[in-house]
Amino acid sequence: MIVGDSNNGSVNGIVPTTNNDAQLREAALQLEATFLSEMLKSAGLGEASKSFGGGIGEDQFSSFLRQAQAEEMARSGGIGLAESLFNSLKERQNG
């Protein structure tokens, strides 16, 4: 789960105005983190080296590392996908 500033609930410096805004922002950040994790996986991050492989355990735990890195990337601003998603969801909600 992506967590912002615990003092004011902000993520990327933006303070949500309502609880629903916070839920929308969290969903958008999670989606961006998942997207970034898949991009990192496609780029080969976390693949076991051929000469010193850690076996099946390394393969399983590398996905946790990729996800943690992707969540931190998204929380730090990422590629802007979360912000675009949040704005679109907010517009759709407000009709």
PDB file of C-alpha atoms in Angstrom:
ATOM      1  CA  MET A   1       0.000   0.000   0.000  1.00  0.00           C
ATOM      2  CA  ILE A   2       1.256   3.456  -0.842  1.00  0.00           C
ATOM      3  CA  VAL A   3       1.333   5.850   2.067  1.00  0.00           C
ATOM      4  CA  GLY A   4       1.863   9.591   1.888  1.00  0.00           C
ATOM      5  CA  ASP A   5       2.683  12.118   4.573  1.00  0.00           C
ATOM      6  CA  SER A   6       1.132  10.882   7.813  1.00  0.00           C
ATOM      7  CA  ASN A   7       0.723  14.430   9.158  1.00  0.00           C
ATOM      8  CA  ASN A   8      -1.738  15.749   6.596  1.00  0.00           C
ATOM      9  CA  GLY A   9      -2.601  12.820   4.335  1.00  0.00           C
ATOM     10  CA  SER A  10      -0.863  14.346   1.336  1.00  0.00           C
ATOM     11  CA  VAL A  11       0.643  12.377  -1.512  1.00  0.00           C
ATOM     12  CA  ASN A  12       2.978  14.117  -3.959  1.00  0.00           C
ATOM     13  CA  GLY A  13       2.361  17.344  -2.019  1.00  0.00           C
ATOM     14  CA  ILE A  14      -1.399  17.417  -2.706  1.00  0.00           C
ATOM     15  CA  VAL A  15      -3.747  17.315   0.261  1.00  0.00           C
ATOM     16  CA  PRO A  16      -7.040  15.562  -0.539  1.00  0.00           C
ATOM     17  CA  THR A  17     -10.091  17.649   0.277  1.00  0.00           C
ATOM     18  CA  THR A  18     -12.388  14.760   1.192  1.00  0.00           C
ATOM     19  CA  ASN A  19     -12.124  11.161   2.291  1.00  0.00           C
ATOM     20  CA  ASN A  20     -13.422  10.138  -1.133  1.00  0.00           C
ATOM     21  CA  ASP A  21     -10.604  12.140  -2.780  1.00  0.00           C
ATOM     22  CA  ALA A  22      -8.107  10.240  -0.635  1.00  0.00           C
ATOM     23  CA  GLN A  23      -9.606   6.904  -1.730  1.00  0.00           C
ATOM     24  CA  LEU A  24      -9.535   7.929  -5.402  1.00  0.00           C
ATOM     25  CA  ARG A  25      -5.933   9.099  -5.102  1.00  0.00           C
ATOM     26  CA  GLU A  26      -4.900   5.866  -3.368  1.00  0.00           C
ATOM     27  CA  ALA A  27      -6.550   3.778  -6.101  1.00  0.00           C
ATOM     28  CA  ALA A  28      -4.830   5.847  -8.790  1.00  0.00           C
ATOM     29  CA  LEU A  29      -1.454   5.472  -7.068  1.00  0.00           C
ATOM     30  CA  GLN A  30      -1.908   1.708  -6.711  1.00  0.00           C
ATOM     31  CA  LEU A  31      -2.759   1.419 -10.403  1.00  0.00           C
ATOM     32  CA  GLU A  32       0.322   3.438 -11.381  1.00  0.00           C
ATOM     33  CA  ALA A  33       2.485   1.311  -9.072  1.00  0.00           C
ATOM     34  CA  THR A  34       1.153  -1.882 -10.656  1.00  0.00           C
ATOM     35  CA  PHE A  35       1.802  -0.480 -14.130  1.00  0.00           C
ATOM     36  CA  LEU A  36       5.343   0.548 -13.165  1.00  0.00           C
ATOM     37  CA  SER A  37       5.976  -2.875 -11.631  1.00  0.00           C
ATOM     38  CA  GLU A  38       5.027  -4.550 -14.894  1.00  0.00           C
ATOM     39  CA  MET A  39       7.246  -2.129 -16.823  1.00  0.00           C
ATOM     40  CA  LEU A  40      10.172  -2.911 -14.501  1.00  0.00           C
ATOM     41  CA  LYS A  41       9.505  -6.620 -14.993  1.00  0.00           C
ATOM     42  CA  SER A  42       9.571  -6.182 -18.778  1.00  0.00           C
ATOM     43  CA  ALA A  43      12.826  -4.249 -18.453  1.00  0.00           C
ATOM     44  CA  GLY A  44      14.362  -7.246 -16.680  1.00  0.00           C
ATOM     45  CA  LEU A  45      14.629  -5.826 -13.171  1.00  0.00           C
ATOM     46  CA  GLY A  46      14.834  -8.646 -10.658  1.00  0.00           C
ATOM     47  CA  GLU A  47      15.765 -11.399 -13.101  1.00  0.00           C
ATOM     48  CA  ALA A  48      18.100 -14.001 -11.669  1.00  0.00           C
ATOM     49  CA  SER A  49      21.608 -13.926 -13.065  1.00  0.00           C
ATOM     50  CA  LYS A  50      22.701 -17.015 -14.961  1.00  0.00           C
ATOM     51  CA  SER A  51      25.920 -17.551 -12.989  1.00  0.00           C
ATOM     52  CA  PHE A  52      24.667 -16.999  -9.436  1.00  0.00           C
ATOM     53  CA  GLY A  53      20.983 -17.755  -9.279  1.00  0.00           C
ATOM     54  CA  GLY A  54      19.177 -17.930  -5.970  1.00  0.00           C
ATOM     55  CA  GLY A  55      16.818 -20.598  -7.226  1.00  0.00           C
ATOM     56  CA  ILE A  56      13.059 -20.578  -6.990  1.00  0.00           C
ATOM     57  CA  GLY A  57      13.107 -18.357  -3.891  1.00  0.00           C
ATOM     58  CA  GLU A  58      14.878 -15.565  -5.713  1.00  0.00           C
ATOM     59  CA  ASP A  59      12.304 -15.654  -8.483  1.00  0.00           C
ATOM     60  CA  GLN A  60       9.453 -15.454  -5.979  1.00  0.00           C
ATOM     61  CA  PHE A  61      10.880 -12.634  -3.872  1.00  0.00           C
ATOM     62  CA  SER A  62      12.045 -10.517  -6.808  1.00  0.00           C
ATOM     63  CA  SER A  63       8.390  -9.663  -7.483  1.00  0.00           C
ATOM     64  CA  PHE A  64       8.138  -8.166  -3.965  1.00  0.00           C
ATOM     65  CA  LEU A  65      11.208  -6.030  -4.635  1.00  0.00           C
ATOM     66  CA  ARG A  66       9.818  -4.814  -7.966  1.00  0.00           C
ATOM     67  CA  GLN A  67       6.468  -3.944  -6.369  1.00  0.00           C
ATOM     68  CA  ALA A  68       8.126  -2.047  -3.502  1.00  0.00           C
ATOM     69  CA  GLN A  69      10.278  -0.096  -5.931  1.00  0.00           C
ATOM     70  CA  ALA A  70       7.292   0.667  -8.155  1.00  0.00           C
ATOM     71  CA  GLU A  71       5.230   1.869  -5.164  1.00  0.00           C
ATOM     72  CA  GLU A  72       8.044   4.185  -4.097  1.00  0.00           C
ATOM     73  CA  MET A  73       8.359   5.494  -7.655  1.00  0.00           C
ATOM     74  CA  ALA A  74       4.613   6.200  -7.827  1.00  0.00           C
ATOM     75  CA  ARG A  75       4.608   7.855  -4.398  1.00  0.00           C
ATOM     76  CA  SER A  76       7.480  10.095  -5.497  1.00  0.00           C
ATOM     77  CA  GLY A  77       5.626  11.347  -8.556  1.00  0.00           C
ATOM     78  CA  GLY A  78       6.118   8.430 -10.920  1.00  0.00           C
ATOM     79  CA  ILE A  79       5.319   9.107 -14.540  1.00  0.00           C
ATOM     80  CA  GLY A  80       2.235  11.194 -13.844  1.00  0.00           C
ATOM     81  CA  LEU A  81      -0.227   8.402 -14.544  1.00  0.00           C
ATOM     82  CA  ALA A  82      -1.743   8.502 -11.049  1.00  0.00           C
ATOM     83  CA  GLU A  83      -2.407  12.226 -11.285  1.00  0.00           C
ATOM     84  CA  SER A  84      -4.092  11.837 -14.683  1.00  0.00           C
ATOM     85  CA  LEU A  85      -6.188   8.936 -13.424  1.00  0.00           C
ATOM     86  CA  PHE A  86      -7.170  10.820 -10.280  1.00  0.00           C
ATOM     87  CA  ASN A  87      -8.251  13.874 -12.271  1.00  0.00           C
ATOM     88  CA  SER A  88     -10.274  11.740 -14.701  1.00  0.00           C
ATOM     89  CA  LEU A  89     -11.945   9.805 -11.904  1.00  0.00           C
ATOM     90  CA  LYS A  90     -12.709  13.027 -10.050  1.00  0.00           C
ATOM     91  CA  GLU A  91     -14.277  14.595 -13.166  1.00  0.00           C
ATOM     92  CA  ARG A  92     -16.349  11.487 -13.822  1.00  0.00           C
ATOM     93  CA  GLN A  93     -17.507  11.383 -10.207  1.00  0.00           C
ATOM     94  CA  ASN A  94     -18.524  15.044 -10.237  1.00  0.00           C
ATOM     95  CA  GLY A  95     -20.388  14.467 -13.523  1.00  0.00           C
TER      96      GLY A  95
END
